[in-house]
Tab-separated table of C-alpha atoms and ligand atoms in Angstrom:
chain	number	residue	atom	x	y	z
A	30	MET	CA	151.721	105.815	72.191
A	31	SER	CA	149.462	104.852	70.030
A	32	ARG	CA	150.088	103.904	66.212
A	33	ARG	CA	148.824	107.101	64.519
A	34	PRO	CA	152.081	109.072	63.788
A	35	THR	CA	153.535	105.920	62.929
A	36	ASN	CA	151.148	105.482	60.078
A	37	LEU	CA	150.405	109.143	59.295
A	38	LEU	CA	154.599	108.921	58.982
A	39	THR	CA	154.148	106.392	56.399
A	40	VAL	CA	152.229	108.262	54.707
A	41	ALA	CA	153.920	111.405	53.907
A	42	LEU	CA	157.135	109.303	53.377
A	43	GLY	CA	155.231	107.753	50.353
A	44	SER	CA	154.138	111.117	49.687
A	45	VAL	CA	158.007	111.735	48.854
A	46	PHE	CA	158.290	108.615	46.543
A	47	ILE	CA	155.140	109.673	44.845
A	48	ALA	CA	156.185	113.052	44.169
A	49	LEU	CA	159.566	111.877	43.004
A	50	VAL	CA	158.170	109.577	40.471
A	51	VAL	CA	155.664	112.179	38.891
A	52	LEU	CA	158.426	114.356	38.928
A	53	GLY	CA	160.593	112.035	36.944
A	54	LEU	CA	157.434	111.086	34.697
A	55	LYS	CA	156.834	115.293	34.033
A	56	PHE	CA	160.419	115.753	33.074
A	57	LEU	CA	160.410	112.769	30.232
A	58	ALA	CA	156.970	114.533	29.022
A	59	TYR	CA	158.810	117.498	28.932
A	60	ALA	CA	161.959	115.882	27.217
A	61	MET	CA	159.624	114.424	24.771
A	62	THR	CA	157.688	117.966	23.637
A	63	GLY	CA	160.140	121.017	24.078
A	64	SER	CA	156.687	122.349	25.496
A	65	VAL	CA	157.979	125.273	27.800
A	66	ALA	CA	154.214	124.785	29.468
A	67	LEU	CA	155.017	121.076	30.106
A	68	TYR	CA	158.344	122.382	31.476
A	69	SER	CA	156.317	124.511	33.819
A	70	ASP	CA	154.387	121.857	34.717
A	71	ALA	CA	157.937	119.701	35.644
A	72	LEU	CA	159.307	122.676	37.666
A	73	GLU	CA	156.012	122.558	39.755
A	74	SER	CA	156.729	118.804	40.548
A	75	ILE	CA	160.097	119.705	42.425
A	76	ILE	CA	158.176	121.816	44.883
A	77	ASN	CA	156.211	118.807	45.664
A	78	VAL	CA	158.853	117.089	46.686
A	79	ALA	CA	160.007	119.420	48.864
A	80	ALA	CA	156.475	120.258	50.163
A	81	ALA	CA	156.649	116.415	50.835
A	82	ILE	CA	159.582	116.469	52.265
A	83	ALA	CA	158.580	118.921	54.604
A	84	ALA	CA	155.425	117.684	55.616
A	85	PHE	CA	157.273	114.443	56.543
A	86	ILE	CA	160.208	115.927	58.809
A	87	ALA	CA	156.773	118.743	60.559
A	88	LEU	CA	154.852	115.552	61.523
A	89	ARG	CA	158.617	113.948	62.654
A	90	VAL	CA	159.567	117.090	64.719
A	91	ALA	CA	155.905	118.428	65.401
A	92	ALA	CA	155.271	115.057	67.092
A	93	LEU	CA	157.628	115.015	69.335
A	94	PRO	CA	156.688	115.682	73.092
A	95	ALA	CA	157.251	118.525	75.137
A	96	ASP	CA	160.700	118.774	76.376
A	97	ALA	CA	163.084	120.874	79.112
A	98	ASN	CA	164.271	122.561	75.843
A	99	HIS	CA	161.322	123.629	74.275
A	100	PRO	CA	158.150	123.527	77.118
A	101	TYR	CA	155.464	124.694	74.626
A	102	GLY	CA	156.280	121.774	72.040
A	103	HIS	CA	157.619	121.651	68.601
A	104	THR	CA	154.746	122.056	66.848
A	105	LYS	CA	155.749	125.214	64.876
A	106	ALA	CA	157.870	123.285	63.334
A	107	GLU	CA	155.727	123.193	60.870
A	108	TYR	CA	156.238	126.826	60.064
A	109	PHE	CA	159.999	126.367	58.870
A	110	SER	CA	159.101	123.770	56.723
A	111	ALA	CA	156.815	125.995	55.014
A	112	VAL	CA	158.626	128.882	54.746
A	113	ALA	CA	161.584	126.843	53.088
A	114	GLU	CA	158.616	125.558	50.674
A	115	GLY	CA	157.163	128.673	50.003
A	116	VAL	CA	160.935	130.364	49.094
A	117	LEU	CA	161.223	127.159	46.696
A	118	ILE	CA	157.772	127.895	45.089
A	119	VAL	CA	159.175	131.755	44.491
A	120	LEU	CA	162.418	130.361	42.409
A	121	ALA	CA	160.362	127.842	39.964
A	122	ALA	CA	158.547	130.702	39.201
A	123	LEU	CA	161.058	132.778	38.303
A	124	SER	CA	162.963	129.728	36.510
A	125	ILE	CA	159.440	129.557	34.564
A	126	ALA	CA	159.276	133.024	33.811
A	127	ARG	CA	162.967	132.799	32.121
A	128	ALA	CA	162.685	130.031	30.173
A	129	ALA	CA	158.891	131.104	28.700
A	130	ILE	CA	159.062	134.877	28.172
A	131	PRO	CA	161.535	134.396	25.235
A	132	ASP	CA	159.580	131.887	23.694
A	133	LEU	CA	155.871	134.477	24.047
A	134	LEU	CA	158.040	137.400	22.401
A	135	ALA	CA	159.414	134.780	19.151
A	136	PRO	CA	156.640	132.189	19.356
A	137	LYS	CA	158.389	128.853	17.450
A	138	ALA	CA	155.786	126.089	16.372
A	139	ILE	CA	155.881	123.254	19.146
A	140	ASP	CA	155.585	119.934	17.675
A	141	ALA	CA	154.758	118.305	20.453
A	142	PRO	CA	154.166	114.252	20.257
A	143	TYR	CA	151.061	112.942	21.421
A	144	THR	CA	152.603	110.478	23.747
A	145	GLY	CA	154.711	113.512	25.546
A	146	LEU	CA	151.250	114.323	26.352
A	147	LEU	CA	150.098	110.894	27.397
A	148	VAL	CA	152.985	110.389	29.504
A	149	ASN	CA	152.287	114.129	31.441
A	150	LEU	CA	148.606	112.911	31.489
A	151	GLY	CA	150.199	109.484	33.328
A	152	ALA	CA	151.353	111.683	35.925
A	153	THR	CA	148.653	113.803	36.289
A	154	VAL	CA	146.313	110.202	36.879
A	155	VAL	CA	149.247	109.027	39.695
A	156	ASN	CA	148.750	112.604	41.411
A	157	VAL	CA	145.090	112.645	41.824
A	158	VAL	CA	145.118	109.367	43.379
A	159	TRP	CA	147.569	110.203	45.433
A	160	ALA	CA	145.717	113.060	46.427
A	161	THR	CA	142.755	111.569	46.954
A	162	LEU	CA	144.495	109.058	49.581
A	163	LEU	CA	146.268	112.344	51.304
A	164	LEU	CA	143.058	114.071	51.402
A	165	ARG	CA	141.182	110.948	53.396
A	166	THR	CA	143.813	110.026	55.462
A	167	GLY	CA	145.116	114.213	56.539
A	168	ARG	CA	140.869	114.500	57.386
A	169	ALA	CA	140.366	111.028	59.188
A	170	SER	CA	143.171	111.871	61.529
A	171	ARG	CA	142.531	115.722	61.271
A	172	SER	CA	146.447	116.231	60.560
A	173	PRO	CA	146.898	119.628	58.941
A	174	ALA	CA	150.381	118.895	56.979
A	175	LEU	CA	149.073	115.876	55.463
A	176	LEU	CA	145.994	117.975	54.583
A	177	ALA	CA	148.063	120.652	52.807
A	178	ASP	CA	150.205	118.361	51.440
A	179	GLY	CA	147.185	116.664	49.795
A	180	ARG	CA	145.409	120.408	48.748
A	181	HIS	CA	148.477	120.938	46.645
A	182	VAL	CA	149.003	118.009	44.685
A	183	MET	CA	145.282	118.382	43.739
A	184	SER	CA	145.743	121.776	42.751
A	185	ASP	CA	148.398	121.032	40.585
A	186	VAL	CA	146.448	118.470	38.971
A	187	VAL	CA	144.116	121.652	38.101
A	188	THR	CA	147.309	123.086	36.484
A	189	SER	CA	148.487	119.833	34.715
A	190	VAL	CA	145.176	119.594	33.170
A	191	GLY	CA	144.572	123.059	31.569
A	192	VAL	CA	148.391	122.821	30.291
A	193	LEU	CA	147.489	119.305	28.882
A	194	ILE	CA	144.089	121.054	27.047
A	195	GLY	CA	146.043	124.205	26.151
A	196	VAL	CA	149.053	122.636	24.631
A	197	VAL	CA	146.611	120.194	23.020
A	198	ALA	CA	144.973	123.174	21.670
A	199	ALA	CA	148.267	124.988	20.832
A	200	LYS	CA	149.198	122.166	18.452
A	201	LEU	CA	145.934	121.509	16.501
A	202	SER	CA	145.277	125.309	16.304
A	203	GLY	CA	148.403	126.064	15.423
A	204	LEU	CA	149.032	129.276	17.846
A	205	ALA	CA	152.463	128.922	19.596
A	206	PHE	CA	152.397	131.779	21.658
A	207	LEU	CA	149.638	129.240	23.702
A	208	ASP	CA	152.391	127.263	24.874
A	209	PRO	CA	154.820	129.934	26.573
A	210	LEU	CA	151.566	131.825	27.764
A	211	LEU	CA	150.274	128.742	29.718
A	212	ALA	CA	153.420	128.932	31.434
A	213	LEU	CA	153.349	131.893	32.334
A	214	LEU	CA	149.953	131.147	33.738
A	215	VAL	CA	150.873	128.539	35.269
A	216	ALA	CA	154.070	130.653	37.069
A	217	LEU	CA	151.416	133.206	38.242
A	218	ASN	CA	149.235	130.366	40.128
A	219	ILE	CA	152.527	129.062	41.654
A	220	LEU	CA	153.625	132.008	43.034
A	221	TRP	CA	149.047	132.822	44.714
A	222	SER	CA	149.473	129.739	46.204
A	223	GLY	CA	153.183	130.185	47.257
A	224	TRP	CA	151.878	133.806	48.800
A	225	GLY	CA	148.924	131.942	50.529
A	226	LEU	CA	151.224	129.253	52.391
A	227	MET	CA	153.639	131.993	53.275
A	228	ARG	CA	151.145	134.535	54.819
A	229	GLU	CA	149.912	131.651	56.786
A	230	SER	CA	153.396	130.306	58.293
A	231	VAL	CA	153.913	134.231	58.702
A	232	GLY	CA	150.787	134.977	60.828
A	233	GLY	CA	151.345	131.700	63.189
A	234	LEU	CA	155.305	132.805	63.645
A	235	MET	CA	153.293	135.990	64.773
A	236	ASP	CA	151.295	134.726	66.999
A	237	ALA	CA	148.278	135.560	65.080
A	238	ALA	CA	145.101	135.047	67.206
A	239	VAL	CA	142.320	132.418	65.844
A	240	ASP	CA	140.083	132.936	63.218
A	241	GLY	CA	136.924	135.008	64.303
A	242	LYS	CA	134.671	131.839	63.762
A	243	THR	CA	137.255	130.013	66.182
A	244	GLY	CA	136.975	133.040	68.944
A	245	SER	CA	133.575	133.416	69.055
A	246	ARG	CA	133.102	129.201	69.218
A	247	ILE	CA	135.452	129.347	72.499
A	248	ARG	CA	133.541	132.577	73.896
A	249	THR	CA	130.643	130.423	73.417
A	250	LEU	CA	131.767	127.449	75.161
A	251	LEU	CA	133.176	129.800	78.193
A	252	SER	CA	130.162	131.398	78.772
A	253	GLU	CA	128.179	127.828	78.177
A	254	HIS	CA	130.168	125.520	80.303
A	255	GLY	CA	131.642	128.522	83.331
A	256	GLU	CA	128.549	128.638	85.414
A	257	GLY	CA	129.737	129.463	89.040
A	258	ALA	CA	132.479	131.639	87.960
A	259	LEU	CA	131.062	135.630	87.163
A	260	GLU	CA	133.287	136.397	84.202
A	261	VAL	CA	135.869	135.547	81.491
A	262	HIS	CA	138.029	138.628	80.272
A	263	ASP	CA	141.531	138.909	78.942
A	264	LEU	CA	140.862	136.354	76.615
A	265	ARG	CA	144.097	135.646	74.115
A	266	THR	CA	144.301	132.618	71.759
A	267	ARG	CA	147.418	131.547	69.236
A	268	HIS	CA	147.959	128.689	66.806
A	269	ALA	CA	151.545	126.705	66.549
A	270	GLY	CA	151.406	124.515	64.173
A	271	ARG	CA	148.417	121.790	65.307
A	272	MET	CA	148.073	123.314	68.693
A	273	THR	CA	146.317	126.064	69.656
A	274	PHE	CA	147.541	127.947	72.910
A	275	ILE	CA	144.232	129.917	74.965
A	276	GLU	CA	144.727	132.043	78.175
A	277	PHE	CA	141.914	133.631	79.741
A	278	HIS	CA	141.565	135.297	83.493
A	279	LEU	CA	138.526	133.857	85.176
A	280	VAL	CA	136.880	135.988	87.315
A	281	VAL	CA	135.142	134.102	90.241
A	282	PRO	CA	133.152	134.680	93.864
A	283	GLY	CA	136.128	135.994	96.642
A	284	GLU	CA	134.589	133.678	99.107
A	285	MET	CA	134.585	130.599	96.758
A	286	THR	CA	137.048	127.942	97.432
A	287	VAL	CA	139.985	127.247	95.532
A	288	GLU	CA	138.568	123.598	94.950
A	289	VAL	CA	135.299	124.664	93.961
A	290	ALA	CA	137.645	127.319	91.353
A	291	HIS	CA	139.558	124.763	90.195
A	292	ALA	CA	136.483	122.357	89.618
A	293	ILE	CA	135.231	125.134	87.170
A	294	CYS	CA	138.629	125.645	85.630
A	295	ASP	CA	138.892	121.598	84.527
A	296	ARG	CA	135.254	121.756	83.275
A	297	LEU	CA	135.868	124.750	81.013
A	298	GLU	CA	138.987	122.967	79.713
A	299	ASP	CA	137.611	119.710	79.311
A	300	ALA	CA	134.611	121.585	77.069
A	301	LEU	CA	137.255	123.418	75.022
A	302	ARG	CA	139.586	120.091	74.963
A	303	ALA	CA	136.079	117.894	73.294
A	304	GLU	CA	135.655	120.522	70.751
A	305	MET	CA	139.729	121.412	69.101
A	306	ALA	CA	141.502	118.532	69.561
A	307	GLU	CA	145.183	119.830	70.692
A	308	VAL	CA	144.692	122.801	73.003
A	309	SER	CA	146.638	123.863	75.402
A	310	VAL	CA	144.763	125.797	78.610
A	311	THR	CA	146.069	128.120	81.008
A	312	ILE	CA	143.412	129.889	83.082
A	313	HIS	CA	144.265	132.841	85.665
A	314	VAL	CA	142.033	132.701	88.809
A	315	GLU	CA	140.428	136.272	89.994
A	316	PRO	CA	138.210	137.964	92.858
A	317	GLN	CA	134.915	139.377	91.472
A	318	GLU	CA	136.640	143.166	92.268
A	319	LYS	CA	138.762	142.346	89.757
A	320	ALA	CA	135.828	142.115	87.035
A	321	LYS	CA	136.597	144.307	84.221
A	322	HIS	CA	132.844	144.061	82.856
A	323	HIS	CA	133.507	143.327	79.510
A	324	GLY	CA	134.669	140.104	77.528
A	325	VAL	CA	132.886	137.175	78.614
A	326	LEU	CA	129.802	137.063	80.898
A	327	VAL	CA	128.914	133.629	82.460
A	328	LEU	CA	125.421	132.219	81.973
B	417	ZN	ZN1	142.259	139.870	85.301
B	418	ZN	ZN1	144.558	121.724	87.498
C-alpha cells in the first residue's frame, strides 16, 4: 500500500477542523452584527462542515478494495455523501429565506460594528488559504473528493466577499433592504451549487455514460491500439466515483489464436489505463462473422 491514501485522509480531516473553526468565526460575526446576510454566510459554513465530513467518509469508504460483498469496489460511496450534502444545502437555503423574507418586507436599520465584519473577513481569509491547499493537493493526487471540497470552499469565499461588500454598502448608504436581499442571493447561490451536486450524483447512481469528450478519446485510443483486431462495437461506459468502467465487444479474425487475441486485449487495457488512472475494462472477443460494421473500426 502506498502512503497516498493516508495523506489524503489527513488533508480531509484537516478540512473538517478548518470548516468548524470558520463556522465558529462566522456565527460570532453574525452575533456581533445581527446582519441576515452574515447569518446566511454562517449557515453556508454548516454545509462546509458537512461537505468536509462527507469527503472524509467518501475517501475512507471509496478507498476500500473490492470484496466478496462488493465485487465492483466501493467507489459509489461518494455519491451517497454527495446526496446527503445536497439535502443539507436545500435546508440551509430554506432557513436563510425564512430569516431574510420578513426583513426584506420590513427592513430594519443594521447597526453592524466593523469588528464583526472583521471577524467574518478573518474567517474568509482562512478559507482562501485552505481552499488553495485543497485544490493543490486534489490536483496532485487526482482526488475528485478533495477537488470538489476545494472548489466548494472557494465558491464560498466568493459569496463571503460579496456579502461583506454588500453589508458595508448597506451600512454606509443606509439602504437597509440590501442586507436581506444579499442573504436571499446567497440562498439562491447555495441552491444552485446544491443542484449541480445532486445532478452529478444522480447521474452516477443511474450509470450515466462518460462525457462526450472522454467518450471520443476512448474510441480514438481503441482504434489506435487495436492493431490486429477488426472492429469494436457495443461500447458501454459508466462512472462509479473516481472509477470508470468500460466494456465492449472486440471483433478479431476467426482463425486468430486465443493467445494473440488476448495480447490485443492487454494492449487496449494498458492504453486506456495509461490515460484514465482508475479504470476497469471488460472485453468480449468475437470472430469476424459477428461484425456489425459500425462502432469503432480499428486502424
Ligand atoms: Zn458483438
Ligand atoms: Zn487477461
